[in-house]
Amino acid sequence: MIKQETINEILNTSRIEEVVGDFVRLTKRGVNYIGLCPFHDEKTPSFTVSPAKGICKCFGCGVGGDSIGFIMKHENYSYVEALRYLAKKYNIEIQETQLSSEEIQLLNEREALLLLTTFASDYFAENLHKHEEGIAIGLSYLKERGFTENSIKKFHLGYAVRQRDAFLTYATTKGYTIDNLEKSGLIIVRQQENNISRFDRFTERVIFPIHNFSGKVIGFGGRTLSTLNKNIAKYINSPESAIYHKSDILYGIFQAKRAIQKADKCYLVEGYTDVISLYQAGIENVVSSSGTSLTQGQIRQITRLTNNITVLYDGDSAGIQAAIRAVGMLLKENLNIRIVILPPSEDPDSFVRKRDLQEIQDFFAENEKDFIHFKIDVLSKEAGNDPIKKAEFVKQIATDIASIPDIIKVSFFVKQCSTLLGIPEPVLYQSVNKIRLATYRKEKLEQTKENTDINLLPADTEKFKLTSNSLEPLSISEVEKHILFLLLNYGEQIIEILDDTTCVPIRVDQFIFNDLDKDGIEFETLLYQKFLTIYAETAEKYSSDIIPQLKQNLDQEMFELFVTLVDIKPSPSPLWESSRIKSFINTIDNNKTKLHNEILNSLQVLRLLKLRAIKNTYLNETRKANEEDSLLILKKLNDITKIICDIEKDLGVSYR
Ligand SMILES: [Zn+2]
């Protein structure tokens, strides 16, 4: 492990413009540098480097970070690898704490298991290339399948030999404990009466190491090459452990992440070999879910890189059914999904092997269908002229559309489908609305019913706005992000507020927290709320210099948010403009009054949006409530409307 002093030295020595400058041609522009973004294709430079802030950021695609972050992204390095790179560049000697076998035991379980899986992965790879059996059986199998030396290295493929305790013996002589070997699932333990036997999980198999998002080996898949026993499973995987969670696995994500980001698209296939074959054919933005439908955890990893997913499926009917299932899941996540069905009797692996890159790309481009077209195709074939089946299938399509959170997309799909199906748009809209309403009520019922006080803001009111004046220019999450922006960039500045008749100085972050606390407001966007909490915790511990402390406690997702928040040249979002709310963001500089106004406005706008969302729910509730309830609701509506009017007056706007 690298010592903290070394890390500090690296951080203090490296200069962002030099680090980026090794990869991007930079031109000086005022206090900053500017160049062509290495993370997306562009002709006019929008990649900005700020030596003063020590960060870089692309105003085209939003990618950015500090020196370490830039190297991690650009070179696909882990945090430690990026540190090593920078240390080398600046001739900094790396001080490491050497691990003794006692220390290995002391490391917490996760870290110990990660060390072990990395060790095992190297061992399997070495077998493949150096062990007699590995070369004769494993390597020759992979070569036969057409995998190049380059792909074998890239995916770090390996081989587990036939001898049933080969790995067990080797690992224990290297100081790894039986306990951890068992926990990692690499060793299986059988107990019969007083007899305990232990043996390797993977034997006589080609090994596919499974990397997580940041490139650590967390588990293995093994394909059998045994010809003797026909009863054993073709593929086996590591069991669940502290580091391996099957439902979060996206095979190939580490190797593909940069390509996904650059192409702004991710291909999804089913098997390990599909991934490698496509990668080898030149389609590098490909991952496998190793199953039929995607989980939230897998989707989260993809959406960090792109919102565009193209699912490749076999041309048989099982493949098509699987595609329909996967799509339902993806729609709820607001992703743009396309589907390519391969020719009958082909899987991605066999398909790419017979074609060159151009042919593959042409086929994908010609056969890519968005989900609506795809589903209408499949279902209308099944329904034929049967009116009952047809009605059922229109309902299915409506259900799919209703599950899309983004209402702009909903209206787009409604329009498209009404043309494709020959159904009048209002009719389709009505059935979509009905389903959304029903789902909404169901969710609402499942929640505890006590949250009707206006101070307690129900978290899901924002997503149900289809029936009312829904196209607000500003969304709640937009405003929440803006407040975080102010917190991060101005948190430690002092503004003056009027307390009765005297001016009282108060720090911006304190002011924001007080104001949110007053009405018990929490951010609805989970990531933003998490960030807010971490900021508050850091501010409590360190009274000044909060940002450098904060930075050290962020995971990658939060760090990416951090980078988008530390803006080099803030500019008012056009959304504020179209909401007719004045934003001072680009002219604050050192003007405390403007800063104060900007903060007040933002907090009030958030309050306003939340109240209006609640008002909409109440309005909907009155429609279905009995008389007694509806009187109660009307009273609440009246109260809310009064507060809304006050805030609107305060902001100098009116939305009726
Ligand atoms: Zn860019």
Coordinates of C-alpha atoms in Angstrom, one line a residue, residues 109-594:
E109 CA -12.0 -9.3 4.6
R110 CA -12.8 -7.4 1.5
E111 CA -9.3 -6.3 0.8
A112 CA -7.9 -9.7 1.7
L113 CA -10.3 -11.3 -0.8
L114 CA -9.4 -8.8 -3.5
L115 CA -5.7 -9.6 -2.9
L116 CA -6.5 -13.3 -3.2
T117 CA -8.6 -13.1 -6.4
T118 CA -5.8 -11.0 -8.0
F119 CA -3.3 -13.6 -7.0
A120 CA -5.5 -16.4 -8.3
S121 CA -6.1 -14.6 -11.6
D122 CA -2.4 -14.3 -12.1
Y123 CA -1.9 -18.0 -11.2
F124 CA -4.5 -19.1 -13.7
A125 CA -3.1 -16.9 -16.5
E126 CA 0.4 -18.3 -15.8
N127 CA -1.0 -21.9 -16.1
L128 CA -2.5 -21.1 -19.5
H129 CA 0.8 -19.9 -20.9
K130 CA 3.4 -21.9 -19.0
H131 CA 1.9 -25.1 -17.6
E132 CA 2.1 -28.1 -20.0
E133 CA -1.5 -29.0 -19.5
G134 CA -2.6 -25.3 -19.8
I135 CA -0.9 -24.9 -23.2
A136 CA -2.0 -28.3 -24.5
I137 CA -5.7 -28.0 -23.5
G138 CA -6.6 -24.5 -22.5
L139 CA -4.6 -22.4 -24.9
S140 CA -5.2 -24.6 -27.8
Y141 CA -8.9 -24.5 -27.1
L142 CA -8.9 -20.7 -27.1
K143 CA -6.8 -20.6 -30.3
E144 CA -9.2 -23.0 -31.9
R145 CA -12.1 -20.7 -31.1
G146 CA -10.2 -17.9 -32.8
F147 CA -9.1 -15.8 -29.9
T148 CA -6.0 -13.9 -30.5
E149 CA -3.0 -13.6 -28.1
N150 CA -4.0 -10.0 -27.6
S151 CA -7.6 -10.7 -26.5
I152 CA -6.4 -13.5 -24.2
K153 CA -4.1 -11.0 -22.5
K154 CA -6.6 -8.2 -22.5
F155 CA -9.2 -10.3 -20.7
H156 CA -6.5 -12.0 -18.6
L157 CA -7.9 -15.5 -19.5
G158 CA -6.4 -18.4 -17.7
Y159 CA -6.6 -22.1 -17.1
A160 CA -7.3 -24.3 -14.0
V161 CA -5.5 -27.6 -14.2
R162 CA -6.9 -31.1 -13.6
Q163 CA -5.2 -31.8 -10.3
R164 CA -7.8 -31.2 -7.6
D165 CA -5.7 -29.3 -5.1
A166 CA -3.2 -27.5 -7.3
F167 CA -4.4 -24.0 -6.4
L168 CA -5.1 -24.9 -2.8
T169 CA -1.5 -26.1 -2.3
Y170 CA 0.1 -23.2 -4.1
A171 CA -1.9 -20.5 -2.4
T172 CA -1.3 -21.9 1.1
T173 CA 2.4 -22.0 0.6
K174 CA 2.2 -18.3 -0.4
G175 CA 0.6 -17.4 2.9
Y176 CA -3.0 -17.2 2.0
T177 CA -5.3 -18.6 4.8
I178 CA -7.6 -21.5 4.4
D179 CA -10.3 -19.3 5.8
N180 CA -10.0 -16.7 3.1
L181 CA -9.6 -19.3 0.4
E182 CA -13.0 -20.7 1.5
K183 CA -14.6 -17.3 1.8
S184 CA -13.5 -16.4 -1.8
G185 CA -15.2 -19.6 -3.1
L186 CA -12.0 -20.7 -4.8
I187 CA -11.9 -23.7 -2.5
I188 CA -14.8 -26.0 -1.7
V189 CA -15.0 -27.7 1.7
R190 CA -16.8 -31.0 2.2
Q191 CA -17.3 -32.5 5.6
Q192 CA -18.2 -36.1 6.1
E193 CA -18.4 -37.2 9.7
N194 CA -15.0 -36.3 11.0
N195 CA -13.4 -36.0 7.7
I196 CA -12.9 -32.6 6.2
S197 CA -11.8 -32.5 2.6
R198 CA -10.9 -29.4 0.6
F199 CA -10.4 -29.0 -3.1
D200 CA -10.3 -26.4 -5.9
R201 CA -13.6 -25.2 -7.2
F202 CA -12.2 -24.7 -10.7
T203 CA -10.5 -27.7 -12.3
E204 CA -9.9 -28.5 -16.0
R205 CA -11.5 -25.3 -17.0
V206 CA -10.7 -22.2 -19.0
I207 CA -10.9 -19.3 -16.6
F208 CA -12.6 -16.0 -17.3
P209 CA -11.6 -13.5 -14.5
I210 CA -14.5 -11.1 -13.8
H211 CA -13.4 -7.5 -13.2
N212 CA -15.4 -4.8 -11.5
F213 CA -15.8 -1.3 -12.8
S214 CA -12.4 -0.2 -11.6
G215 CA -10.6 -3.2 -12.8
K216 CA -10.2 -5.3 -9.7
V217 CA -10.7 -9.1 -10.2
I218 CA -13.7 -10.0 -8.0
G219 CA -14.6 -13.5 -9.2
F220 CA -14.3 -16.1 -12.0
G221 CA -16.2 -17.9 -14.6
G222 CA -14.9 -21.3 -15.7
R223 CA -15.8 -23.2 -18.9
T224 CA -15.2 -26.9 -18.7
L225 CA -13.0 -28.6 -21.3
S226 CA -13.4 -32.1 -19.8
T227 CA -14.5 -34.5 -22.5
L228 CA -14.9 -37.4 -20.1
N229 CA -17.8 -36.4 -18.0
K230 CA -20.8 -35.2 -19.8
N231 CA -22.8 -34.4 -16.7
I232 CA -20.8 -31.5 -15.3
A233 CA -21.9 -27.9 -16.0
K234 CA -20.5 -26.2 -19.0
Y235 CA -20.0 -23.0 -17.1
I236 CA -19.5 -22.5 -13.3
N237 CA -19.0 -19.2 -11.5
S238 CA -17.6 -18.0 -8.2
P239 CA -20.2 -18.1 -5.4
E240 CA -21.5 -15.0 -3.7
S241 CA -18.9 -13.5 -1.4
A242 CA -18.0 -10.2 0.3
I243 CA -16.6 -9.0 -3.1
Y244 CA -18.6 -11.0 -5.7
H245 CA -22.3 -10.2 -6.1
K246 CA -23.7 -12.0 -9.1
S247 CA -26.5 -9.4 -9.6
D248 CA -24.0 -6.6 -10.0
I249 CA -21.7 -8.3 -12.5
L250 CA -21.3 -6.8 -15.9
Y251 CA -18.7 -8.9 -17.6
G252 CA -16.3 -6.7 -19.7
I253 CA -17.3 -3.4 -18.1
F254 CA -13.7 -2.5 -17.2
Q255 CA -12.3 -3.3 -20.6
A256 CA -15.2 -1.5 -22.4
K257 CA -15.8 1.6 -20.3
R258 CA -13.7 4.0 -22.3
A259 CA -15.1 2.8 -25.6
I260 CA -18.7 3.0 -24.2
Q261 CA -18.1 6.6 -23.1
K262 CA -16.6 7.5 -26.4
A263 CA -19.2 5.9 -28.6
D264 CA -21.9 7.0 -26.1
K265 CA -23.4 3.6 -26.5
C266 CA -23.2 0.2 -24.9
Y267 CA -23.9 -3.1 -26.6
L268 CA -25.3 -5.8 -24.4
V269 CA -24.8 -9.5 -25.0
E270 CA -25.3 -12.7 -23.0
G271 CA -22.0 -14.6 -22.7
Y272 CA -18.3 -14.2 -21.9
T273 CA -17.2 -15.4 -25.3
D274 CA -19.7 -13.0 -27.0
V275 CA -18.0 -10.1 -25.3
I276 CA -14.5 -11.2 -26.3
S277 CA -15.5 -12.0 -29.8
L278 CA -17.1 -8.6 -30.4
Y279 CA -14.2 -6.9 -28.7
Q280 CA -11.8 -8.7 -30.9
A281 CA -13.8 -7.8 -34.0
G282 CA -13.4 -4.1 -33.2
I283 CA -16.7 -3.5 -31.3
E284 CA -15.2 -2.6 -28.0
N285 CA -18.2 -1.0 -26.3
V286 CA -19.7 -4.3 -25.3
V287 CA -20.6 -6.0 -21.9
S288 CA -22.5 -9.1 -20.8
S289 CA -25.1 -9.3 -18.1
S290 CA -24.5 -13.1 -17.8
G291 CA -28.2 -13.6 -17.5
T292 CA -31.5 -12.8 -19.2
S293 CA -32.5 -9.6 -17.5
L294 CA -30.6 -6.7 -16.1
T295 CA -30.5 -5.7 -12.5
Q296 CA -30.5 -2.2 -11.0
G297 CA -26.8 -2.6 -10.0
Q298 CA -25.8 -3.4 -13.5
I299 CA -27.8 -0.6 -15.0
R300 CA -26.2 1.9 -12.6
Q301 CA -22.8 1.0 -13.9
I302 CA -23.9 1.5 -17.5
T303 CA -25.6 4.8 -16.9
R304 CA -22.4 6.2 -15.5
L305 CA -21.1 5.9 -19.0
T306 CA -24.1 6.3 -21.4
N307 CA -27.9 6.3 -21.7
N308 CA -27.9 4.4 -24.9
I309 CA -28.0 0.6 -24.8
T310 CA -28.3 -1.7 -27.8
V311 CA -29.2 -5.3 -26.9
L312 CA -28.0 -8.0 -29.2
Y313 CA -30.1 -11.2 -29.1
D314 CA -30.0 -14.5 -30.9
G315 CA -32.6 -14.8 -33.6
D316 CA -34.5 -17.7 -32.0
S317 CA -37.8 -17.2 -30.2
A318 CA -36.2 -17.7 -26.8
G319 CA -33.9 -14.8 -27.6
I320 CA -36.8 -12.6 -28.7
Q321 CA -38.7 -13.3 -25.5
A322 CA -35.6 -12.5 -23.4
A323 CA -35.3 -9.3 -25.3
I324 CA -38.8 -8.3 -24.5
R325 CA -38.3 -9.0 -20.8
A326 CA -35.0 -7.1 -20.6
V327 CA -36.5 -4.1 -22.3
G328 CA -39.3 -3.7 -19.7
M329 CA -36.6 -3.3 -17.1
L330 CA -34.6 -0.8 -19.0
L331 CA -37.5 1.4 -19.8
K332 CA -38.1 2.2 -16.2
E333 CA -34.5 3.4 -15.9
N334 CA -35.1 6.1 -18.6
L335 CA -32.6 4.6 -21.0
N336 CA -32.7 4.7 -24.7
I337 CA -33.0 1.1 -25.8
R338 CA -32.4 -0.4 -29.2
I339 CA -32.5 -4.0 -30.1
V340 CA -30.7 -6.0 -32.8
I341 CA -32.0 -9.5 -33.5
L342 CA -29.3 -11.6 -35.2
P343 CA -30.1 -13.8 -38.1
P344 CA -31.7 -17.1 -37.2
S345 CA -29.3 -19.7 -35.7
E346 CA -26.6 -17.2 -35.0
D347 CA -25.3 -16.0 -31.6
P348 CA -23.1 -12.9 -31.3
D349 CA -20.0 -15.1 -31.2
S350 CA -20.7 -17.0 -34.4
F351 CA -22.1 -13.9 -36.1
V352 CA -19.0 -11.8 -35.8
R353 CA -16.6 -14.6 -36.6
K354 CA -18.0 -14.8 -40.2
R355 CA -17.9 -11.1 -40.9
D356 CA -15.5 -8.2 -41.0
L357 CA -16.0 -5.0 -38.9
Q358 CA -17.6 -3.1 -41.7
E359 CA -20.2 -5.9 -42.4
I360 CA -20.9 -6.1 -38.6
Q361 CA -21.4 -2.4 -38.3
D362 CA -23.6 -2.3 -41.4
F363 CA -25.8 -5.1 -40.1
F364 CA -26.2 -3.4 -36.7
A365 CA -27.0 -0.1 -38.2
E366 CA -29.6 -1.6 -40.6
N367 CA -31.2 -3.8 -38.0
E368 CA -31.2 -1.6 -35.0
K369 CA -34.8 -1.0 -33.9
D370 CA -36.0 1.1 -31.0
F371 CA -38.1 -0.9 -28.6
I372 CA -41.4 0.3 -29.8
H373 CA -40.9 -0.8 -33.3
F374 CA -39.4 -4.0 -32.1
K375 CA -42.3 -4.9 -29.8
I376 CA -45.0 -3.8 -32.3
D377 CA -43.3 -6.0 -34.9
V378 CA -43.2 -9.1 -32.6
L379 CA -46.6 -8.6 -31.0
S380 CA -48.5 -7.8 -34.2
K381 CA -47.2 -10.9 -35.8
E382 CA -48.4 -12.9 -32.9
A383 CA -51.8 -11.2 -32.8
G384 CA -52.6 -11.4 -36.5
N385 CA -56.2 -10.2 -37.1
D386 CA -57.6 -11.4 -33.8
P387 CA -59.2 -8.2 -32.3
I388 CA -59.0 -9.5 -28.7
K389 CA -55.3 -10.3 -29.0
K390 CA -54.8 -6.9 -30.6
A391 CA -56.5 -5.1 -27.8
E392 CA -54.3 -7.0 -25.3
F393 CA -51.2 -6.0 -27.2
V394 CA -52.1 -2.4 -27.3
K395 CA -52.5 -2.6 -23.6
Q396 CA -49.0 -4.1 -23.3
I397 CA -47.5 -1.3 -25.3
A398 CA -49.3 1.3 -23.2
T399 CA -48.0 -0.4 -20.0
D400 CA -44.5 -0.2 -21.4
I401 CA -44.8 3.5 -22.3
A402 CA -46.4 4.3 -18.9
S403 CA -43.4 2.9 -17.1
I404 CA -41.0 5.5 -18.7
P405 CA -40.3 8.2 -16.1
D406 CA -39.5 11.0 -18.6
I407 CA -42.8 12.5 -19.7
I408 CA -41.3 14.1 -22.7
K409 CA -40.3 10.6 -23.9
V410 CA -43.7 9.4 -23.1
S411 CA -45.4 11.9 -25.3
F412 CA -42.9 11.1 -28.1
F413 CA -43.6 7.4 -27.9
V414 CA -47.4 7.9 -27.7
K415 CA -47.2 9.9 -30.9
Q416 CA -45.0 7.3 -32.6
C417 CA -47.2 4.4 -31.6
S418 CA -50.5 6.0 -32.5
T419 CA -49.2 6.3 -36.0
L420 CA -47.7 2.8 -36.1
L421 CA -50.8 1.2 -34.6
G422 CA -53.4 3.4 -36.3
I423 CA -54.9 4.4 -32.9
P424 CA -55.9 8.0 -32.3
E425 CA -53.3 9.8 -30.1
P426 CA -55.8 10.9 -27.4
V427 CA -57.0 7.3 -27.0
L428 CA -53.6 5.9 -26.4
Y429 CA -52.7 8.8 -24.2
Q430 CA -55.7 8.1 -22.1
S431 CA -54.8 4.5 -21.5
V432 CA -51.2 5.4 -20.7
N433 CA -52.4 8.0 -18.2
K434 CA -54.8 5.5 -16.6
I435 CA -51.9 3.0 -16.1
R436 CA -49.6 5.7 -14.7
L437 CA -52.3 6.9 -12.3
A438 CA -53.0 3.3 -11.2
T439 CA -49.3 2.7 -10.6
Y440 CA -49.0 5.9 -8.8
R441 CA -51.9 5.2 -6.4
K442 CA -50.5 1.7 -5.7
E443 CA -47.1 3.1 -4.8
K444 CA -48.8 5.8 -2.7
L445 CA -50.8 3.2 -0.8
E446 CA -47.7 1.2 -0.1
Q447 CA -46.1 4.2 1.6
T448 CA -47.1 5.1 5.1
K449 CA -49.9 7.6 4.9
E450 CA -48.8 10.0 7.6
N451 CA -46.9 12.4 5.4
T452 CA -49.6 14.8 4.7
D453 CA -48.3 17.8 6.6
I454 CA -46.9 20.4 4.2
N455 CA -43.6 20.4 6.0
L456 CA -43.1 16.8 5.1
L457 CA -42.7 16.6 1.4
P458 CA -43.5 13.3 -0.2
A459 CA -40.6 12.2 -2.2
D460 CA -42.4 11.0 -5.3
T461 CA -44.7 13.8 -6.1
E462 CA -42.5 15.1 -8.8
K463 CA -42.7 12.1 -11.1
F464 CA -46.4 12.2 -11.4
K465 CA -47.4 15.3 -13.3
L466 CA -48.7 14.0 -16.5
T467 CA -52.2 15.3 -16.1
S468 CA -51.4 18.8 -15.0
N469 CA -49.3 21.6 -16.3
S470 CA -46.4 19.3 -16.4
L471 CA -43.7 20.8 -18.6
E472 CA -42.0 22.9 -16.0
P473 CA -38.8 24.4 -17.4
L474 CA -37.1 23.8 -14.1
S475 CA -37.1 20.4 -12.4
I476 CA -36.6 19.8 -8.7
S477 CA -33.4 17.9 -9.3
E478 CA -32.1 20.8 -11.4
V479 CA -32.6 23.2 -8.6
E480 CA -31.2 20.8 -6.0
K481 CA -28.0 20.6 -8.1
H482 CA -27.8 24.4 -8.3
I483 CA -28.0 24.6 -4.5
L484 CA -25.1 22.1 -4.3
F485 CA -23.2 24.2 -6.7
L486 CA -23.6 27.3 -4.5
L487 CA -22.7 25.3 -1.5
L488 CA -19.5 23.9 -3.0
N489 CA -18.3 27.1 -4.6
Y490 CA -19.3 29.7 -2.0
G491 CA -19.9 27.6 1.1
E492 CA -17.2 29.3 3.2
Q493 CA -18.0 32.8 2.2
I494 CA -19.8 35.1 4.6
I495 CA -23.1 36.9 3.8
E496 CA -25.1 39.1 6.0
I497 CA -28.7 38.5 6.9
L498 CA -31.2 40.7 8.6
D499 CA -32.1 39.4 12.0
D500 CA -34.9 41.6 13.3
T501 CA -33.2 44.9 12.8
T502 CA -29.5 44.1 12.9
C503 CA -27.3 42.6 10.2
V504 CA -25.8 39.3 11.3
P505 CA -22.9 37.7 9.4
I506 CA -23.4 34.0 8.6
R507 CA -21.5 31.5 6.5
V508 CA -23.2 30.5 3.2
D509 CA -23.2 26.7 4.0
Q510 CA -24.6 27.4 7.5
F511 CA -27.3 29.5 6.0
I512 CA -28.3 26.9 3.4
F513 CA -28.4 24.1 6.0
N514 CA -30.5 26.3 8.3
D515 CA -32.9 27.1 5.6
L516 CA -33.4 23.5 4.5
D517 CA -33.7 22.3 8.1
K518 CA -36.4 24.9 8.8
D519 CA -38.9 23.0 6.7
G520 CA -37.4 19.6 6.9
I521 CA -36.5 19.7 3.3
E522 CA -34.4 16.8 2.0
F523 CA -33.2 16.6 -1.6
E524 CA -35.2 14.1 -3.7
T525 CA -32.3 13.2 -5.9
L526 CA -30.6 10.5 -3.9
L527 CA -27.1 11.3 -5.1
Y528 CA -27.5 15.0 -4.3
Q529 CA -28.9 14.2 -0.8
K530 CA -25.9 11.9 -0.2
F531 CA -23.6 14.7 -1.2
L532 CA -25.3 17.2 1.0
T533 CA -24.9 14.9 3.9
I534 CA -21.2 14.3 3.3
Y535 CA -20.7 18.0 3.0
A536 CA -22.5 18.6 6.3
E537 CA -20.5 15.9 8.1
T538 CA -17.2 17.3 6.7
A539 CA -18.2 20.9 7.7
E540 CA -18.9 19.7 11.2
K541 CA -15.5 18.1 11.5
Y542 CA -13.4 20.7 9.8
S543 CA -14.4 24.3 10.2
S544 CA -12.4 25.5 7.3
D545 CA -10.8 24.2 4.1
I546 CA -13.7 21.9 3.7
I547 CA -13.3 21.1 0.0
P548 CA -9.9 19.3 0.2
Q549 CA -11.2 17.2 3.1
L550 CA -14.5 16.5 1.3
K551 CA -12.7 15.4 -1.8
Q552 CA -11.0 12.5 0.0
N553 CA -14.3 11.0 1.2
L554 CA -16.0 10.8 -2.2
D555 CA -16.6 7.6 -4.1
Q556 CA -16.3 7.7 -7.8
E557 CA -19.9 8.6 -8.5
M558 CA -19.8 11.4 -6.0
F559 CA -16.4 12.5 -7.3
E560 CA -17.9 12.8 -10.8
L561 CA -20.7 14.9 -9.4
F562 CA -18.1 17.0 -7.6
V563 CA -16.3 17.8 -10.8
T564 CA -19.5 18.9 -12.6
L565 CA -20.1 21.2 -9.6
V566 CA -16.8 22.9 -9.3
D567 CA -17.4 25.0 -12.4
I568 CA -14.6 26.8 -14.1
K569 CA -16.9 29.4 -15.7
P570 CA -20.4 29.3 -14.3
S571 CA -23.2 30.4 -16.6
P572 CA -26.9 30.6 -15.9
S573 CA -28.9 27.6 -17.1
P574 CA -31.4 28.7 -19.9
L575 CA -34.0 26.8 -17.8
W576 CA -33.9 29.5 -15.2
E577 CA -34.3 32.1 -17.8
S578 CA -37.4 30.4 -19.3
S579 CA -38.8 30.1 -15.8
R580 CA -38.4 33.8 -15.6
I581 CA -36.3 33.6 -12.5
K582 CA -33.3 35.8 -12.4
S583 CA -30.0 34.1 -11.9
F584 CA -26.9 36.1 -10.9
I585 CA -24.6 33.1 -11.2
N586 CA -22.2 34.5 -13.8
T587 CA -21.9 37.9 -12.2
I588 CA -21.5 37.1 -8.5
D589 CA -17.7 37.4 -8.4
N590 CA -17.3 39.1 -5.0
N591 CA -20.6 40.8 -4.8
K592 CA -22.2 39.6 -1.5
T593 CA -25.6 41.0 -2.2
K594 CA -25.9 39.1 -5.5

